[in-house]
């Protein structure tokens, strides 16, 4: 089984797969008479394909046990999907380029608990990987007509060791 190294998350490294939503890099606007900080436009939803609409949900991820085996990926061809942690726990985003309609070589990113990511439309990614604790996420994605989920298994799985905290 091939070892999948966990990379630190940077906007540049993640750019081929989507957007890093980090308040430290966002445009800050003071609103409500200066009592509220608005971290403006962290990501832009891409959900209008085939008349889709943007929805906001809460996902509660159970912590994964490590070492963890990555044996499948999924993608959403009709819309982007954004995950922003609410419980502040670190998590892992696994993404892969497309390789002839199947997921290619995966990359794993350790995402700090105060940072979110948006997977671009049609990007291969692994389902949510919470680390160390039950973790809640606000998830923005697409609802509507059309087949918006594809799943594919790897012939040989990848292994993620225990992430360093």
Short mmCIF file of N, CA and C in Angstrom, two decimals:
data_model
loop_
_atom_site.label_atom_id
_atom_site.label_comp_id
_atom_site.label_asym_id
_atom_site.label_seq_id
_atom_site.Cartn_x
_atom_site.Cartn_y
_atom_site.Cartn_z
N UNK A 1 0.84 -1.17 0.00
CA UNK A 1 0.00 0.00 0.00
C UNK A 1 0.89 1.24 0.00
N UNK A 2 0.60 2.19 -0.88
CA UNK A 2 1.42 3.38 -1.01
C UNK A 2 1.07 4.39 0.09
N UNK A 3 2.11 4.96 0.71
CA UNK A 3 1.94 5.96 1.76
C UNK A 3 1.55 7.29 1.12
N UNK A 4 0.56 7.96 1.68
CA UNK A 4 0.13 9.27 1.21
C UNK A 4 0.58 10.30 2.23
N UNK A 5 1.57 11.10 1.85
CA UNK A 5 2.13 12.11 2.76
C UNK A 5 1.13 13.25 2.93
N UNK A 6 1.05 13.78 4.13
CA UNK A 6 0.18 14.91 4.41
C UNK A 6 0.97 16.19 4.22
N UNK A 7 0.46 17.06 3.33
CA UNK A 7 1.11 18.33 3.03
C UNK A 7 0.48 19.45 3.84
N UNK A 8 1.25 20.49 4.15
CA UNK A 8 0.62 21.67 4.74
C UNK A 8 -0.25 22.34 3.68
N UNK A 9 -1.33 22.92 4.10
CA UNK A 9 -2.25 23.58 3.18
C UNK A 9 -1.77 24.99 2.87
N UNK A 10 -1.62 25.28 1.57
CA UNK A 10 -1.38 26.65 1.11
C UNK A 10 -2.34 26.91 -0.04
N UNK A 11 -2.67 28.18 -0.24
CA UNK A 11 -3.56 28.54 -1.34
C UNK A 11 -2.96 28.13 -2.68
N UNK A 12 -1.66 28.27 -2.83
CA UNK A 12 -1.00 27.94 -4.10
C UNK A 12 -1.05 26.45 -4.38
N UNK A 13 -0.74 25.63 -3.37
CA UNK A 13 -0.72 24.18 -3.57
C UNK A 13 -2.12 23.63 -3.83
N UNK A 14 -3.13 24.26 -3.24
CA UNK A 14 -4.51 23.78 -3.37
C UNK A 14 -5.22 24.34 -4.60
N UNK A 15 -4.67 25.37 -5.23
CA UNK A 15 -5.32 26.08 -6.33
C UNK A 15 -5.82 25.19 -7.48
N UNK A 16 -5.11 24.12 -7.87
CA UNK A 16 -5.64 23.28 -8.96
C UNK A 16 -6.95 22.57 -8.60
N UNK A 17 -7.29 22.54 -7.32
CA UNK A 17 -8.45 21.78 -6.86
C UNK A 17 -9.58 22.66 -6.34
N UNK A 18 -9.28 23.93 -6.04
CA UNK A 18 -10.31 24.80 -5.50
C UNK A 18 -9.72 25.98 -4.76
N UNK A 19 -10.44 26.43 -3.75
CA UNK A 19 -10.11 27.65 -3.02
C UNK A 19 -9.91 27.37 -1.54
N UNK A 20 -8.87 27.95 -0.96
CA UNK A 20 -8.68 27.91 0.49
C UNK A 20 -9.43 29.10 1.08
N UNK A 21 -10.26 28.83 2.07
CA UNK A 21 -11.04 29.88 2.72
C UNK A 21 -10.41 30.18 4.07
N UNK A 22 -9.52 31.16 4.10
CA UNK A 22 -8.77 31.51 5.30
C UNK A 22 -9.03 32.97 5.62
N UNK A 23 -9.54 33.25 6.79
CA UNK A 23 -9.86 34.62 7.17
C UNK A 23 -8.61 35.50 7.17
N UNK A 24 -7.44 34.91 7.41
CA UNK A 24 -6.21 35.70 7.43
C UNK A 24 -5.89 36.30 6.06
N UNK A 25 -6.37 35.69 4.99
CA UNK A 25 -6.09 36.17 3.64
C UNK A 25 -7.28 36.88 3.01
N UNK A 26 -8.37 37.00 3.72
CA UNK A 26 -9.59 37.57 3.17
C UNK A 26 -9.60 39.09 3.26
N UNK A 27 -10.43 39.69 2.41
CA UNK A 27 -10.69 41.12 2.51
C UNK A 27 -11.55 41.36 3.75
N UNK A 28 -11.07 42.18 4.65
CA UNK A 28 -11.78 42.47 5.89
C UNK A 28 -12.58 43.75 5.72
N UNK A 29 -13.86 43.66 6.02
CA UNK A 29 -14.74 44.83 5.98
C UNK A 29 -15.40 44.96 7.35
N UNK A 30 -15.33 46.14 7.91
CA UNK A 30 -16.02 46.41 9.17
C UNK A 30 -17.45 46.83 8.83
N UNK A 31 -18.44 46.18 9.45
CA UNK A 31 -19.84 46.47 9.18
C UNK A 31 -20.59 46.64 10.50
N UNK A 32 -21.85 46.94 10.40
CA UNK A 32 -22.73 47.09 11.57
C UNK A 32 -22.17 48.09 12.57
N UNK A 33 -21.84 49.28 12.04
CA UNK A 33 -21.34 50.34 12.91
C UNK A 33 -20.00 50.01 13.54
N UNK A 34 -19.21 49.18 12.88
CA UNK A 34 -17.88 48.83 13.38
C UNK A 34 -17.87 47.75 14.44
N UNK A 35 -19.00 47.05 14.62
CA UNK A 35 -19.07 46.01 15.64
C UNK A 35 -18.88 44.60 15.10
N UNK A 36 -18.79 44.49 13.76
CA UNK A 36 -18.70 43.17 13.15
C UNK A 36 -17.64 43.17 12.06
N UNK A 37 -16.79 42.15 12.10
CA UNK A 37 -15.82 41.95 11.04
C UNK A 37 -16.41 41.03 9.99
N UNK A 38 -16.39 41.45 8.75
CA UNK A 38 -16.87 40.63 7.64
C UNK A 38 -15.66 40.20 6.83
N UNK A 39 -15.42 38.92 6.75
CA UNK A 39 -14.35 38.37 5.92
C UNK A 39 -14.99 38.08 4.58
N UNK A 40 -14.85 39.02 3.67
CA UNK A 40 -15.66 39.10 2.46
C UNK A 40 -15.26 38.09 1.39
N UNK A 41 -16.27 37.45 0.82
CA UNK A 41 -16.15 36.60 -0.37
C UNK A 41 -15.02 35.57 -0.24
N UNK A 42 -15.09 34.74 0.80
CA UNK A 42 -14.09 33.70 0.99
C UNK A 42 -14.06 32.71 -0.17
N UNK A 43 -15.21 32.48 -0.79
CA UNK A 43 -15.31 31.60 -1.96
C UNK A 43 -16.57 31.99 -2.72
N UNK A 44 -16.65 31.54 -3.97
CA UNK A 44 -17.81 31.82 -4.81
C UNK A 44 -18.44 30.49 -5.21
N UNK A 45 -19.69 30.29 -4.82
CA UNK A 45 -20.38 29.04 -5.14
C UNK A 45 -20.56 28.90 -6.64
N UNK A 46 -20.34 27.70 -7.14
CA UNK A 46 -20.55 27.37 -8.55
C UNK A 46 -21.60 26.26 -8.57
N UNK A 47 -22.88 26.64 -8.50
CA UNK A 47 -23.94 25.64 -8.33
C UNK A 47 -25.08 25.79 -9.33
N UNK A 48 -25.01 26.73 -10.27
CA UNK A 48 -26.14 27.02 -11.15
C UNK A 48 -26.33 26.09 -12.32
N UNK A 49 -25.42 25.14 -12.55
CA UNK A 49 -25.54 24.22 -13.68
C UNK A 49 -26.88 23.49 -13.62
N UNK A 50 -27.55 23.40 -14.76
CA UNK A 50 -28.85 22.73 -14.90
C UNK A 50 -29.89 23.26 -13.91
N UNK A 51 -29.83 24.56 -13.61
CA UNK A 51 -30.82 25.16 -12.73
C UNK A 51 -30.63 24.84 -11.25
N UNK A 52 -29.45 24.38 -10.87
CA UNK A 52 -29.19 24.07 -9.46
C UNK A 52 -29.22 25.32 -8.60
N UNK A 53 -29.33 25.12 -7.31
CA UNK A 53 -29.34 26.22 -6.37
C UNK A 53 -28.37 25.91 -5.23
N UNK A 54 -27.89 26.96 -4.59
CA UNK A 54 -26.94 26.82 -3.50
C UNK A 54 -27.67 26.56 -2.20
N UNK A 55 -27.20 25.56 -1.47
CA UNK A 55 -27.77 25.25 -0.15
C UNK A 55 -26.64 25.27 0.88
N UNK A 56 -27.02 25.47 2.14
CA UNK A 56 -26.09 25.45 3.25
C UNK A 56 -26.56 24.39 4.23
N UNK A 57 -25.66 23.47 4.57
CA UNK A 57 -25.98 22.36 5.47
C UNK A 57 -24.94 22.30 6.57
N UNK A 58 -25.25 21.56 7.63
CA UNK A 58 -24.29 21.26 8.68
C UNK A 58 -23.96 19.78 8.57
N UNK A 59 -22.67 19.46 8.44
CA UNK A 59 -22.20 18.07 8.42
C UNK A 59 -21.51 17.82 9.75
N UNK A 60 -21.75 16.68 10.36
CA UNK A 60 -21.07 16.27 11.59
C UNK A 60 -20.20 15.06 11.26
N UNK A 61 -18.89 15.27 11.20
CA UNK A 61 -17.96 14.21 10.84
C UNK A 61 -17.42 13.49 12.06
N UNK A 62 -17.46 12.17 12.01
CA UNK A 62 -16.86 11.36 13.08
C UNK A 62 -15.36 11.28 12.83
N UNK A 63 -14.55 11.29 13.88
CA UNK A 63 -13.09 11.23 13.67
C UNK A 63 -12.69 9.90 13.05
N UNK A 64 -11.78 9.98 12.11
CA UNK A 64 -11.25 8.77 11.46
C UNK A 64 -10.16 8.18 12.33
N UNK A 65 -9.98 6.87 12.20
CA UNK A 65 -8.91 6.17 12.91
C UNK A 65 -7.70 6.08 11.98
N UNK A 66 -6.52 6.30 12.53
CA UNK A 66 -5.29 6.28 11.74
C UNK A 66 -4.41 5.14 12.19
N UNK A 67 -3.65 4.55 11.26
CA UNK A 67 -3.57 4.92 9.86
C UNK A 67 -4.93 4.72 9.16
N UNK A 68 -5.17 5.58 8.14
CA UNK A 68 -6.44 5.58 7.43
C UNK A 68 -6.21 5.23 5.96
N UNK A 69 -7.05 4.38 5.42
CA UNK A 69 -6.93 3.93 4.04
C UNK A 69 -7.83 4.75 3.12
N UNK A 70 -7.23 5.35 2.09
CA UNK A 70 -7.98 6.06 1.05
C UNK A 70 -8.11 5.11 -0.12
N UNK A 71 -9.32 4.60 -0.33
CA UNK A 71 -9.52 3.63 -1.40
C UNK A 71 -10.54 4.10 -2.44
N UNK A 72 -11.10 5.29 -2.25
CA UNK A 72 -12.08 5.81 -3.19
C UNK A 72 -12.05 7.33 -3.18
N UNK A 73 -12.64 7.91 -4.22
CA UNK A 73 -12.80 9.36 -4.31
C UNK A 73 -14.18 9.62 -4.90
N UNK A 74 -14.62 10.87 -4.76
CA UNK A 74 -15.88 11.29 -5.34
C UNK A 74 -15.69 12.66 -5.97
N UNK A 75 -16.64 13.02 -6.84
CA UNK A 75 -16.64 14.38 -7.39
C UNK A 75 -18.07 14.77 -7.71
N UNK A 76 -18.26 16.08 -7.86
CA UNK A 76 -19.58 16.64 -8.11
C UNK A 76 -19.51 17.43 -9.41
N UNK A 77 -19.92 16.83 -10.54
CA UNK A 77 -19.75 17.48 -11.84
C UNK A 77 -20.62 18.71 -12.07
N UNK A 78 -21.63 18.91 -11.26
CA UNK A 78 -22.55 20.02 -11.50
C UNK A 78 -22.41 21.18 -10.53
N UNK A 79 -21.51 21.07 -9.55
CA UNK A 79 -21.38 22.17 -8.61
C UNK A 79 -20.19 22.04 -7.68
N UNK A 80 -19.74 23.18 -7.19
CA UNK A 80 -18.67 23.21 -6.20
C UNK A 80 -19.22 22.78 -4.85
N UNK A 81 -18.31 22.53 -3.92
CA UNK A 81 -18.70 22.11 -2.57
C UNK A 81 -17.68 22.70 -1.59
N UNK A 82 -18.18 23.49 -0.63
CA UNK A 82 -17.29 24.16 0.34
C UNK A 82 -17.52 23.62 1.73
N UNK A 83 -16.43 23.42 2.47
CA UNK A 83 -16.46 22.93 3.85
C UNK A 83 -15.76 23.97 4.73
N UNK A 84 -16.45 24.43 5.78
CA UNK A 84 -15.84 25.35 6.73
C UNK A 84 -16.10 24.81 8.14
N UNK A 85 -15.02 24.50 8.89
CA UNK A 85 -15.20 23.90 10.21
C UNK A 85 -15.81 24.89 11.21
N UNK A 86 -16.67 24.36 12.05
CA UNK A 86 -17.31 25.15 13.10
C UNK A 86 -16.66 24.83 14.45
N UNK A 87 -16.22 23.59 14.62
CA UNK A 87 -15.70 23.14 15.91
C UNK A 87 -14.21 23.36 16.08
N UNK A 88 -13.54 23.92 15.08
CA UNK A 88 -12.14 24.32 15.17
C UNK A 88 -11.15 23.16 15.23
N UNK A 89 -11.55 21.95 14.88
CA UNK A 89 -10.62 20.84 14.86
C UNK A 89 -9.94 20.71 13.51
N UNK A 90 -8.65 20.35 13.52
CA UNK A 90 -7.95 20.11 12.25
C UNK A 90 -8.63 18.99 11.49
N UNK A 91 -8.48 19.00 10.18
CA UNK A 91 -9.06 17.97 9.33
C UNK A 91 -8.18 17.78 8.11
N UNK A 92 -8.47 16.76 7.32
CA UNK A 92 -7.64 16.44 6.16
C UNK A 92 -8.49 16.50 4.90
N UNK A 93 -7.98 17.22 3.91
CA UNK A 93 -8.61 17.28 2.59
C UNK A 93 -7.75 16.47 1.63
N UNK A 94 -8.35 15.45 1.01
CA UNK A 94 -7.65 14.63 0.03
C UNK A 94 -8.26 14.93 -1.33
N UNK A 95 -7.44 15.31 -2.29
CA UNK A 95 -7.88 15.69 -3.63
C UNK A 95 -7.03 14.98 -4.67
N UNK A 96 -7.53 14.94 -5.90
CA UNK A 96 -6.77 14.30 -6.97
C UNK A 96 -7.13 14.95 -8.30
N UNK A 97 -6.16 15.02 -9.21
CA UNK A 97 -6.49 15.49 -10.56
C UNK A 97 -7.27 14.41 -11.30
N UNK A 98 -7.95 14.81 -12.34
CA UNK A 98 -8.66 13.86 -13.18
C UNK A 98 -7.65 13.15 -14.09
N UNK A 99 -7.81 11.85 -14.25
CA UNK A 99 -6.94 11.06 -15.10
C UNK A 99 -7.83 10.22 -16.01
N UNK A 100 -8.28 10.81 -17.11
CA UNK A 100 -9.13 10.08 -18.06
C UNK A 100 -10.48 9.69 -17.49
N UNK A 101 -11.07 10.56 -16.66
CA UNK A 101 -12.38 10.27 -16.08
C UNK A 101 -12.34 9.52 -14.77
N UNK A 102 -11.13 9.32 -14.24
CA UNK A 102 -10.96 8.65 -12.95
C UNK A 102 -10.01 9.49 -12.10
N UNK A 103 -10.04 9.30 -10.78
CA UNK A 103 -9.11 10.07 -9.96
C UNK A 103 -7.67 9.63 -10.18
N UNK A 104 -6.79 10.62 -10.31
CA UNK A 104 -5.37 10.36 -10.44
C UNK A 104 -4.72 10.24 -9.07
N UNK A 105 -3.42 10.49 -9.05
CA UNK A 105 -2.63 10.39 -7.82
C UNK A 105 -3.16 11.39 -6.78
N UNK A 106 -3.56 10.91 -5.60
CA UNK A 106 -4.13 11.83 -4.61
C UNK A 106 -3.07 12.63 -3.88
N UNK A 107 -3.52 13.77 -3.34
CA UNK A 107 -2.72 14.60 -2.46
C UNK A 107 -3.54 14.85 -1.20
N UNK A 108 -2.89 14.80 -0.04
CA UNK A 108 -3.56 15.01 1.23
C UNK A 108 -3.03 16.29 1.87
N UNK A 109 -3.95 17.14 2.33
CA UNK A 109 -3.59 18.40 2.96
C UNK A 109 -4.13 18.43 4.38
N UNK A 110 -3.28 18.80 5.34
CA UNK A 110 -3.74 19.03 6.70
C UNK A 110 -4.32 20.44 6.75
N UNK A 111 -5.61 20.53 7.08
CA UNK A 111 -6.31 21.81 7.08
C UNK A 111 -6.49 22.25 8.54
N UNK A 112 -5.97 23.41 8.90
CA UNK A 112 -6.16 23.90 10.27
C UNK A 112 -7.64 24.09 10.58
N UNK A 113 -8.00 23.94 11.83
CA UNK A 113 -9.39 23.97 12.26
C UNK A 113 -10.10 25.29 12.11
N UNK A 114 -9.41 26.34 11.69
CA UNK A 114 -10.05 27.63 11.46
C UNK A 114 -10.09 28.00 9.98
N UNK A 115 -9.80 27.01 9.12
CA UNK A 115 -9.71 27.24 7.68
C UNK A 115 -10.65 26.28 6.97
N UNK A 116 -11.29 26.77 5.91
CA UNK A 116 -12.15 25.94 5.08
C UNK A 116 -11.57 25.80 3.69
N UNK A 117 -12.15 24.89 2.92
CA UNK A 117 -11.79 24.77 1.50
C UNK A 117 -13.06 24.62 0.68
N UNK A 118 -12.95 25.08 -0.55
CA UNK A 118 -14.01 24.84 -1.52
C UNK A 118 -13.43 24.00 -2.64
N UNK A 119 -14.01 22.81 -2.84
CA UNK A 119 -13.62 21.97 -3.97
C UNK A 119 -14.31 22.53 -5.20
N UNK A 120 -13.56 22.79 -6.24
CA UNK A 120 -14.14 23.29 -7.48
C UNK A 120 -15.05 22.22 -8.08
N UNK A 121 -15.94 22.66 -8.93
CA UNK A 121 -16.84 21.73 -9.62
C UNK A 121 -16.00 20.68 -10.36
N UNK A 122 -16.40 19.43 -10.22
CA UNK A 122 -15.82 18.29 -10.94
C UNK A 122 -14.43 17.88 -10.45
N UNK A 123 -14.03 18.30 -9.25
CA UNK A 123 -12.73 17.92 -8.68
C UNK A 123 -12.89 16.67 -7.83
N UNK A 124 -12.02 15.69 -8.07
CA UNK A 124 -12.02 14.47 -7.27
C UNK A 124 -11.56 14.80 -5.86
N UNK A 125 -12.29 14.31 -4.86
CA UNK A 125 -11.92 14.50 -3.47
C UNK A 125 -12.46 13.34 -2.64
N UNK A 126 -11.85 13.15 -1.50
CA UNK A 126 -12.31 12.11 -0.58
C UNK A 126 -13.37 12.71 0.33
N UNK A 127 -14.33 11.91 0.79
CA UNK A 127 -15.27 12.42 1.78
C UNK A 127 -14.54 12.96 3.02
N UNK A 128 -15.25 13.73 3.78
CA UNK A 128 -14.74 14.42 4.95
C UNK A 128 -13.90 13.51 5.86
N UNK A 129 -12.71 14.00 6.24
CA UNK A 129 -11.83 13.28 7.17
C UNK A 129 -11.58 14.17 8.39
N UNK A 130 -12.38 13.96 9.43
CA UNK A 130 -12.20 14.67 10.70
C UNK A 130 -11.06 14.01 11.47
N UNK A 131 -10.30 14.82 12.20
CA UNK A 131 -9.14 14.33 12.95
C UNK A 131 -9.34 14.57 14.44
N UNK A 132 -9.33 13.50 15.22
CA UNK A 132 -9.24 13.61 16.67
C UNK A 132 -10.51 13.88 17.44
N UNK A 133 -11.55 14.36 16.80
CA UNK A 133 -12.78 14.69 17.51
C UNK A 133 -13.96 14.74 16.53
N UNK A 134 -15.15 14.61 17.07
CA UNK A 134 -16.34 14.85 16.26
C UNK A 134 -16.28 16.30 15.83
N UNK A 135 -16.48 16.55 14.53
CA UNK A 135 -16.29 17.90 14.00
C UNK A 135 -17.48 18.32 13.15
N UNK A 136 -17.97 19.53 13.41
CA UNK A 136 -19.07 20.09 12.64
C UNK A 136 -18.52 21.03 11.57
N UNK A 137 -19.17 20.99 10.40
CA UNK A 137 -18.79 21.82 9.26
C UNK A 137 -20.03 22.45 8.66
N UNK A 138 -19.94 23.73 8.32
CA UNK A 138 -20.93 24.33 7.45
C UNK A 138 -20.51 23.95 6.04
N UNK A 139 -21.46 23.41 5.28
CA UNK A 139 -21.17 22.94 3.93
C UNK A 139 -22.10 23.64 2.95
N UNK A 140 -21.49 24.27 1.97
CA UNK A 140 -22.23 24.93 0.91
C UNK A 140 -22.07 24.09 -0.34
N UNK A 141 -23.19 23.63 -0.88
CA UNK A 141 -23.11 22.86 -2.11
C UNK A 141 -24.38 23.03 -2.93
N UNK A 142 -24.56 22.16 -3.90
CA UNK A 142 -25.62 22.29 -4.89
C UNK A 142 -26.75 21.32 -4.61
N UNK A 143 -27.97 21.82 -4.81
CA UNK A 143 -29.15 20.97 -4.81
C UNK A 143 -29.88 21.23 -6.12
N UNK A 144 -30.39 20.17 -6.74
CA UNK A 144 -31.13 20.35 -7.98
C UNK A 144 -31.09 19.12 -8.85
N UNK A 145 -31.66 19.24 -10.02
CA UNK A 145 -31.73 18.12 -10.96
C UNK A 145 -30.35 17.78 -11.50
N UNK A 146 -30.25 16.56 -12.01
CA UNK A 146 -29.02 16.10 -12.62
C UNK A 146 -28.22 15.21 -11.68
N UNK A 147 -27.37 14.40 -12.26
CA UNK A 147 -26.50 13.50 -11.50
C UNK A 147 -25.26 14.27 -11.05
N UNK A 148 -25.20 14.59 -9.76
CA UNK A 148 -24.12 15.42 -9.24
C UNK A 148 -23.19 14.67 -8.30
N UNK A 149 -23.13 13.37 -8.40
CA UNK A 149 -22.19 12.59 -7.61
C UNK A 149 -21.64 11.45 -8.45
N UNK A 150 -20.32 11.41 -8.55
CA UNK A 150 -19.62 10.28 -9.16
C UNK A 150 -18.65 9.74 -8.12
N UNK A 151 -18.55 8.43 -8.02
CA UNK A 151 -17.59 7.79 -7.12
C UNK A 151 -16.73 6.83 -7.91
N UNK A 152 -15.47 6.72 -7.50
CA UNK A 152 -14.55 5.80 -8.16
C UNK A 152 -13.61 5.22 -7.11
N UNK A 153 -13.31 3.94 -7.24
CA UNK A 153 -12.38 3.26 -6.34
C UNK A 153 -11.00 3.21 -6.96
N UNK A 154 -9.98 3.22 -6.11
CA UNK A 154 -8.61 3.02 -6.57
C UNK A 154 -8.33 1.53 -6.66
N UNK A 155 -7.52 1.14 -7.65
CA UNK A 155 -7.11 -0.26 -7.76
C UNK A 155 -6.24 -0.67 -6.58
N UNK A 156 -5.38 0.24 -6.15
CA UNK A 156 -4.52 0.02 -4.99
C UNK A 156 -4.73 1.21 -4.03
N UNK A 157 -5.12 0.94 -2.79
CA UNK A 157 -5.39 2.06 -1.87
C UNK A 157 -4.13 2.77 -1.41
N UNK A 158 -4.34 3.94 -0.84
CA UNK A 158 -3.29 4.76 -0.26
C UNK A 158 -3.50 4.81 1.25
N UNK A 159 -2.41 4.98 1.99
CA UNK A 159 -2.46 4.97 3.43
C UNK A 159 -2.02 6.32 3.99
N UNK A 160 -2.85 6.88 4.88
CA UNK A 160 -2.47 8.11 5.58
C UNK A 160 -2.11 7.73 7.01
N UNK A 161 -0.88 8.08 7.41
CA UNK A 161 -0.43 7.82 8.78
C UNK A 161 -1.08 8.83 9.71
N UNK A 162 -0.89 8.64 10.99
CA UNK A 162 -1.40 9.57 12.00
C UNK A 162 -0.86 10.97 11.73
N UNK A 163 -1.74 11.95 11.56
CA UNK A 163 -1.25 13.31 11.32
C UNK A 163 -0.60 13.88 12.58
N UNK A 164 0.46 14.65 12.36
CA UNK A 164 1.12 15.33 13.48
C UNK A 164 0.29 16.53 13.89
N UNK A 165 0.12 16.73 15.16
CA UNK A 165 -0.64 17.88 15.65
C UNK A 165 0.27 18.96 16.16
#
